[in-house]
mmCIF file of C-alpha atoms in Angstrom:
data_model
loop_
_atom_site.group_PDB
_atom_site.id
_atom_site.type_symbol
_atom_site.label_atom_id
_atom_site.label_comp_id
_atom_site.label_asym_id
_atom_site.label_seq_id
_atom_site.Cartn_x
_atom_site.Cartn_y
_atom_site.Cartn_z
ATOM 1 C CA MET A 1 144.165 241.369 127.724
ATOM 2 C CA SER A 2 143.529 245.098 127.943
ATOM 3 C CA LYS A 3 140.421 246.520 126.358
ATOM 4 C CA THR A 4 140.800 248.733 123.296
ATOM 5 C CA LYS A 5 139.944 252.300 124.115
ATOM 6 C CA SER A 6 137.235 253.907 121.995
ATOM 7 C CA PRO A 7 138.105 257.008 119.932
ATOM 8 C CA ILE A 8 135.711 259.079 122.051
ATOM 9 C CA PHE A 9 137.427 257.987 125.258
ATOM 10 C CA SER A 10 140.839 258.735 123.743
ATOM 11 C CA VAL A 11 139.747 262.234 122.714
ATOM 12 C CA ALA A 12 138.256 262.881 126.161
ATOM 13 C CA SER A 13 141.487 261.740 127.806
ATOM 14 C CA TRP A 14 143.525 264.024 125.530
ATOM 15 C CA ILE A 15 141.293 267.000 126.396
ATOM 16 C CA ARG A 16 141.663 266.330 130.124
ATOM 17 C CA ARG A 17 145.446 266.533 129.784
ATOM 18 C CA GLN A 18 145.338 269.970 128.158
ATOM 19 C CA PRO A 19 146.096 273.158 130.137
ATOM 20 C CA PRO A 20 143.134 275.414 131.086
ATOM 21 C CA LYS A 21 143.816 277.953 128.317
ATOM 22 C CA MET A 22 143.779 275.224 125.660
ATOM 23 C CA LYS A 23 140.493 273.886 127.075
ATOM 24 C CA VAL A 24 138.977 277.354 126.739
ATOM 25 C CA VAL A 25 140.156 277.587 123.115
ATOM 26 C CA LEU A 26 138.751 274.135 122.350
ATOM 27 C CA ALA A 27 135.435 275.051 123.988
ATOM 28 C CA VAL A 28 135.144 278.240 121.931
ATOM 29 C CA LEU A 29 136.012 276.421 118.697
ATOM 30 C CA SER A 30 133.502 273.690 119.492
ATOM 31 C CA GLY A 31 130.813 276.284 120.188
ATOM 32 C CA MET A 32 131.533 278.033 116.892
ATOM 33 C CA ALA A 33 131.357 274.711 115.044
ATOM 34 C CA VAL A 34 127.970 273.909 116.600
ATOM 35 C CA LEU A 35 126.687 277.398 115.750
ATOM 36 C CA LEU A 36 127.757 276.938 112.125
ATOM 37 C CA PHE A 37 126.077 273.532 112.021
ATOM 38 C CA LEU A 38 122.816 274.915 113.456
ATOM 39 C CA ARG A 39 122.869 277.792 110.996
ATOM 40 C CA MET A 40 123.118 275.345 108.097
ATOM 41 C CA VAL A 41 120.536 272.771 109.197
ATOM 42 C CA VAL A 42 117.873 274.955 110.864
ATOM 43 C CA GLU A 43 115.919 276.922 108.256
ATOM 44 C CA ASP A 44 113.892 279.091 110.607
ATOM 45 C CA HIS A 45 116.284 280.217 113.320
ATOM 46 C CA ASN A 46 113.366 281.310 115.518
ATOM 47 C CA ASN A 47 112.823 277.585 116.073
ATOM 48 C CA LEU A 48 116.038 277.571 118.109
ATOM 49 C CA PHE A 49 114.375 279.772 120.717
ATOM 50 C CA VAL A 50 111.316 277.523 120.782
ATOM 51 C CA ALA A 51 113.622 274.503 121.098
ATOM 52 C CA ALA A 52 115.422 276.178 124.015
ATOM 53 C CA GLU A 53 112.165 276.606 125.930
ATOM 54 C CA ALA A 54 111.089 273.069 125.043
ATOM 55 C CA VAL A 55 114.360 271.671 126.437
ATOM 56 C CA HIS A 56 113.794 273.693 129.624
ATOM 57 C CA VAL A 57 110.343 272.114 129.945
ATOM 58 C CA LEU A 58 111.908 268.683 129.402
ATOM 59 C CA GLY A 59 114.469 269.343 132.128
ATOM 60 C CA THR A 60 111.686 270.384 134.484
ATOM 61 C CA CYS A 61 109.851 267.135 133.720
ATOM 62 C CA VAL A 62 112.986 265.248 134.781
ATOM 63 C CA LEU A 63 112.813 267.030 138.142
ATOM 64 C CA ILE A 64 109.125 266.184 138.516
ATOM 65 C CA TYR A 65 109.953 262.533 137.915
ATOM 66 C CA LYS A 66 112.717 262.694 140.538
ATOM 67 C CA LEU A 67 110.440 264.276 143.145
ATOM 68 C CA THR A 68 107.514 261.915 142.564
ATOM 69 C CA LYS A 69 109.402 258.634 142.153
ATOM 70 C CA GLU A 70 112.385 259.043 144.478
ATOM 71 C CA LYS A 71 110.570 261.182 147.084
ATOM 72 C CA THR A 72 113.619 263.367 147.652
ATOM 73 C CA CYS A 73 114.751 266.867 146.675
ATOM 74 C CA ALA A 74 118.358 266.333 147.784
ATOM 75 C CA GLY A 75 120.731 268.228 145.506
ATOM 76 C CA LEU A 76 118.111 270.724 144.343
ATOM 77 C CA SER A 77 118.333 274.441 145.081
ATOM 78 C CA LEU A 78 115.047 275.935 146.228
ATOM 79 C CA LYS A 79 116.500 279.394 145.660
ATOM 80 C CA SER A 80 117.236 278.645 142.001
ATOM 81 C CA GLN A 81 113.693 277.377 141.537
ATOM 82 C CA GLU A 82 112.308 280.540 143.142
ATOM 83 C CA LEU A 83 114.443 282.757 140.895
ATOM 84 C CA THR A 84 113.301 280.712 137.906
ATOM 85 C CA ALA A 85 109.652 281.138 138.895
ATOM 86 C CA LEU A 86 110.199 284.874 139.330
ATOM 87 C CA PHE A 87 111.711 285.509 135.920
ATOM 88 C CA LEU A 88 109.194 283.178 134.256
ATOM 89 C CA ALA A 89 106.270 285.005 135.877
ATOM 90 C CA VAL A 90 107.607 288.379 134.746
ATOM 91 C CA ARG A 91 108.365 287.057 131.249
ATOM 92 C CA LEU A 92 104.904 285.509 131.011
ATOM 93 C CA TYR A 93 103.353 288.859 131.928
ATOM 94 C CA CYS A 94 105.446 290.582 129.251
ATOM 95 C CA SER A 95 104.524 287.912 126.714
ATOM 96 C CA VAL A 96 100.803 288.303 127.376
ATOM 97 C CA VAL A 97 100.735 292.109 127.191
ATOM 98 C CA MET A 98 103.369 292.588 124.491
ATOM 99 C CA GLU A 99 103.489 289.626 122.070
ATOM 100 C CA TYR A 100 101.246 286.625 122.720
ATOM 101 C CA ASP A 101 102.662 283.590 120.832
ATOM 102 C CA ILE A 102 103.975 280.031 121.253
ATOM 103 C CA HIS A 103 106.469 281.274 123.851
ATOM 104 C CA THR A 104 103.532 282.255 126.065
ATOM 105 C CA ILE A 105 102.283 278.668 126.116
ATOM 106 C CA LEU A 106 105.731 277.214 126.813
ATOM 107 C CA ASP A 107 106.417 279.750 129.568
ATOM 108 C CA SER A 108 103.046 278.975 131.145
ATOM 109 C CA ALA A 109 103.813 275.246 131.236
ATOM 110 C CA THR A 110 107.293 275.822 132.662
ATOM 111 C CA LEU A 111 106.026 278.261 135.297
ATOM 112 C CA VAL A 112 103.283 275.909 136.514
ATOM 113 C CA SER A 113 105.707 272.993 136.788
ATOM 114 C CA THR A 114 108.317 275.170 138.541
ATOM 115 C CA LEU A 115 105.748 276.350 141.096
ATOM 116 C CA TRP A 116 104.813 272.715 141.718
ATOM 117 C CA ILE A 117 108.492 271.869 142.304
ATOM 118 C CA ILE A 118 108.783 274.762 144.777
ATOM 119 C CA TYR A 119 105.699 273.490 146.624
ATOM 120 C CA MET A 120 107.135 269.974 146.817
ATOM 121 C CA ILE A 121 110.490 271.190 148.164
ATOM 122 C CA ARG A 122 108.948 273.586 150.699
ATOM 123 C CA PHE A 123 106.308 271.253 152.078
ATOM 124 C CA ASN A 124 106.108 267.598 150.999
ATOM 125 C CA LEU A 125 109.868 266.899 150.800
ATOM 126 C CA ARG A 126 111.174 269.507 153.218
ATOM 127 C CA SER A 127 113.038 266.903 155.315
ATOM 128 C CA THR A 128 115.306 266.035 152.341
ATOM 129 C CA TYR A 129 116.063 269.657 151.375
ATOM 130 C CA MET A 130 119.740 270.589 151.858
ATOM 131 C CA GLU A 131 119.037 274.009 153.305
ATOM 132 C CA ASP A 132 122.513 274.412 154.806
ATOM 133 C CA LYS A 133 124.110 273.771 151.393
ATOM 134 C CA ASP A 134 121.708 276.070 149.545
ATOM 135 C CA ASN A 135 123.427 279.160 150.950
ATOM 136 C CA PHE A 136 123.592 281.546 147.976
ATOM 137 C CA LYS A 137 122.352 285.050 148.876
ATOM 138 C CA ILE A 138 119.737 285.698 146.194
ATOM 139 C CA GLN A 139 119.385 289.370 147.134
ATOM 140 C CA TYR A 140 122.853 289.834 145.650
ATOM 141 C CA VAL A 141 121.457 289.039 142.193
ATOM 142 C CA VAL A 142 117.805 290.156 142.386
ATOM 143 C CA ILE A 143 118.533 293.719 143.555
ATOM 144 C CA PRO A 144 121.280 294.432 140.958
ATOM 145 C CA CYS A 145 119.048 293.044 138.188
ATOM 146 C CA ALA A 146 116.159 295.248 139.317
ATOM 147 C CA VAL A 147 118.348 298.355 139.514
ATOM 148 C CA LEU A 148 119.975 297.668 136.149
ATOM 149 C CA SER A 149 116.572 297.198 134.490
ATOM 150 C CA LEU A 150 115.521 300.676 135.672
ATOM 151 C CA PHE A 151 118.365 302.257 133.738
ATOM 152 C CA VAL A 152 118.921 299.881 130.816
ATOM 153 C CA HIS A 153 115.781 298.548 129.142
ATOM 154 C CA PRO A 154 114.218 298.335 125.656
ATOM 155 C CA THR A 155 113.438 301.527 123.766
ATOM 156 C CA THR A 156 110.325 300.177 122.055
ATOM 157 C CA SER A 157 106.904 301.827 121.952
ATOM 158 C CA HIS A 158 105.564 299.795 124.893
ATOM 159 C CA ILE A 159 104.827 301.490 128.201
ATOM 160 C CA LEU A 160 107.817 302.044 130.488
ATOM 161 C CA PHE A 161 106.735 299.543 133.153
ATOM 162 C CA ASN A 162 106.508 296.707 130.623
ATOM 163 C CA ARG A 163 109.922 297.566 129.180
ATOM 164 C CA ILE A 164 111.493 297.530 132.643
ATOM 165 C CA CYS A 165 109.878 294.162 133.384
ATOM 166 C CA TRP A 166 111.200 292.795 130.100
ATOM 167 C CA ALA A 167 114.738 293.872 130.959
ATOM 168 C CA PHE A 168 114.466 292.508 134.508
ATOM 169 C CA CYS A 169 113.491 289.003 133.384
ATOM 170 C CA VAL A 170 116.319 288.941 130.808
ATOM 171 C CA TYR A 171 118.928 289.863 133.411
ATOM 172 C CA LEU A 172 117.523 287.556 136.094
ATOM 173 C CA GLU A 173 117.318 284.568 133.762
ATOM 174 C CA ALA A 174 121.019 284.910 132.989
ATOM 175 C CA ILE A 175 122.069 284.286 136.590
ATOM 176 C CA SER A 176 119.119 282.339 138.051
ATOM 177 C CA VAL A 177 121.078 279.084 138.008
ATOM 178 C CA LEU A 178 123.853 280.410 140.284
ATOM 179 C CA PRO A 179 122.279 279.100 143.545
ATOM 180 C CA GLN A 180 121.998 275.631 141.984
ATOM 181 C CA LEU A 181 125.645 275.733 140.951
ATOM 182 C CA ARG A 182 126.676 276.885 144.428
ATOM 183 C CA LEU A 183 124.769 274.004 146.029
ATOM 184 C CA MET A 184 126.382 271.504 143.658
ATOM 185 C CA GLN A 185 129.784 272.974 144.403
ATOM 186 C CA ASN A 186 129.116 272.451 148.113
ATOM 187 C CA ILE A 187 128.125 268.790 147.781
ATOM 188 C CA GLN A 188 130.403 267.989 144.771
ATOM 189 C CA ILE A 189 128.638 264.684 143.974
ATOM 190 C CA ILE A 190 125.536 265.165 141.824
ATOM 191 C CA GLU A 191 122.981 262.366 141.432
ATOM 192 C CA PRO A 192 121.735 261.544 137.902
ATOM 193 C CA PHE A 193 118.336 263.281 137.766
ATOM 194 C CA THR A 194 119.654 266.591 139.092
ATOM 195 C CA ALA A 195 122.588 266.339 136.683
ATOM 196 C CA HIS A 196 120.214 265.691 133.756
ATOM 197 C CA TYR A 197 118.156 268.728 134.739
ATOM 198 C CA VAL A 198 121.125 271.106 134.970
ATOM 199 C CA PHE A 199 122.539 269.769 131.706
ATOM 200 C CA ALA A 200 119.160 270.409 130.052
ATOM 201 C CA LEU A 201 119.374 273.992 131.327
ATOM 202 C CA GLY A 202 122.823 274.276 129.758
ATOM 203 C CA VAL A 203 121.535 273.018 126.409
ATOM 204 C CA ALA A 204 118.531 275.348 126.599
ATOM 205 C CA ARG A 205 120.738 278.363 127.346
ATOM 206 C CA PHE A 206 123.084 277.473 124.491
ATOM 207 C CA LEU A 207 120.207 277.157 122.002
ATOM 208 C CA SER A 208 118.822 280.492 123.156
ATOM 209 C CA ALA A 209 122.229 282.151 122.756
ATOM 210 C CA ALA A 210 122.646 280.476 119.358
ATOM 211 C CA HIS A 211 119.324 281.968 118.255
ATOM 212 C CA TRP A 212 120.511 285.500 119.022
ATOM 213 C CA VAL A 213 124.035 285.086 117.646
ATOM 214 C CA ILE A 214 122.875 283.522 114.360
ATOM 215 C CA GLN A 215 120.162 286.153 113.959
ATOM 216 C CA LEU A 216 122.803 288.825 114.503
ATOM 217 C CA PHE A 217 124.937 287.469 111.655
ATOM 218 C CA ASP A 218 121.968 286.824 109.350
ATOM 219 C CA THR A 219 120.737 290.398 109.710
ATOM 220 C CA LYS A 220 124.288 291.777 109.422
ATOM 221 C CA GLY A 221 123.919 293.637 112.688
ATOM 222 C CA LEU A 222 120.459 295.044 111.963
ATOM 223 C CA LEU A 223 119.113 292.972 114.861
ATOM 224 C CA LEU A 224 120.836 295.344 117.256
ATOM 225 C CA MET A 225 118.996 298.281 115.700
ATOM 226 C CA ALA A 226 115.696 296.416 115.912
ATOM 227 C CA LEU A 227 116.228 295.850 119.632
ATOM 228 C CA GLY A 228 116.659 299.572 120.214
ATOM 229 C CA TYR A 229 119.528 301.893 120.981
ATOM 230 C CA GLY A 230 121.901 302.486 123.876
ATOM 231 C CA LEU A 231 123.281 299.669 126.019
ATOM 232 C CA TRP A 232 120.162 297.473 125.866
ATOM 233 C CA PRO A 233 120.977 295.519 122.635
ATOM 234 C CA CYS A 234 124.496 294.744 123.850
ATOM 235 C CA LEU A 235 123.280 293.643 127.295
ATOM 236 C CA VAL A 236 120.675 291.318 125.758
ATOM 237 C CA LEU A 237 123.369 289.507 123.792
ATOM 238 C CA LEU A 238 125.755 289.594 126.745
ATOM 239 C CA SER A 239 123.101 288.083 129.026
ATOM 240 C CA GLU A 240 122.528 285.210 126.591
ATOM 241 C CA ILE A 241 126.252 284.500 126.317
ATOM 242 C CA VAL A 242 126.873 284.824 130.066
ATOM 243 C CA GLN A 243 124.183 282.305 131.007
ATOM 244 C CA THR A 244 125.697 279.849 128.522
ATOM 245 C CA PHE A 245 129.221 280.166 129.908
ATOM 246 C CA ILE A 246 127.966 279.949 133.501
ATOM 247 C CA LEU A 247 126.871 276.367 132.804
ATOM 248 C CA ALA A 248 129.737 275.436 130.468
ATOM 249 C CA ASP A 249 131.928 273.973 133.231
ATOM 250 C CA PHE A 250 129.176 271.737 134.566
ATOM 251 C CA CYS A 251 128.227 270.548 131.065
ATOM 252 C CA TYR A 252 131.863 269.556 130.488
ATOM 253 C CA TYR A 253 131.942 267.419 133.641
ATOM 254 C CA TYR A 254 128.513 265.990 132.831
ATOM 255 C CA VAL A 255 129.631 264.824 129.372
ATOM 256 C CA LYS A 256 132.893 263.556 130.867
ATOM 257 C CA SER A 257 130.960 261.463 133.411
ATOM 258 C CA ILE A 258 128.564 260.090 130.796
ATOM 259 C CA LEU A 259 131.419 259.092 128.488
ATOM 260 C CA GLY A 260 133.148 257.459 131.447
ATOM 261 C CA GLY A 261 130.057 255.392 132.216
ATOM 262 C CA GLN A 262 129.483 257.063 135.590
ATOM 263 C CA LEU A 263 125.955 257.434 136.976
ATOM 264 C CA VAL A 264 126.836 260.452 139.104
ATOM 265 C CA VAL A 265 128.704 263.646 138.245
ATOM 266 C CA ARG A 266 131.671 264.494 140.450
ATOM 267 C CA LEU A 267 132.712 268.138 140.522
ATOM 268 C CA PRO A 268 136.024 269.593 141.638
ATOM 269 C CA VAL A 269 135.897 272.284 144.312
ATOM 270 C CA ASP A 270 136.499 275.151 141.866
ATOM 271 C CA VAL A 271 134.050 274.183 139.093
ATOM 272 C CA VAL A 272 131.985 277.362 139.657
#
């Protein structure tokens, strides 16, 4: 006797059969529905940004567990961790000198744990590091972000150097996960802990983007004026949206694998 398929499995199967354009439409509609839900249930929308950083910390804790218990860093991109440490260090500096708050504490915790992960990959677990697969050229993202921050940055009353640093960490954060995605594309089979970590990054980026988008609607566009003038306000929002869409493909395959009862995530060649 054949087993009765669950409604969730049936919906997932129907989505898989849809053409790419329909999948994009469904993804956008789903994102809008989640944004509307968050707007209704979360009273203080600033909590979304705090939640985003908390989820990032949680994802980092998953990596720490992987490194300490399984004694392997296979599937992890050292370059992504180094980019993450770089933008966190710059953002922590900006937070300390510009607006010390709860984000400063969360960034400090995430930076310390990220530096520990880098140390483990570089030294203690070097033999399990997939250096040949971690082949993304990080200079192709760091240099453009640095150059862009020189020309497009906040127009607040802070000193110029701090404003440039603020812009640099925003731009770099948006694309810091690209080396990790490239590595996963190269190996195509992602073990559970790495998959959990990258999915947590996707959730964190979505919550961060949701914070900005909801604030934009709540203030009826006044948020853009508060951020300054010129291209900076638009690039802030664009950076938040870009980093969400960068991870959207992986999150889809992650959810698909979980619903299918698979312990590992299998990616097609062209997922990123």
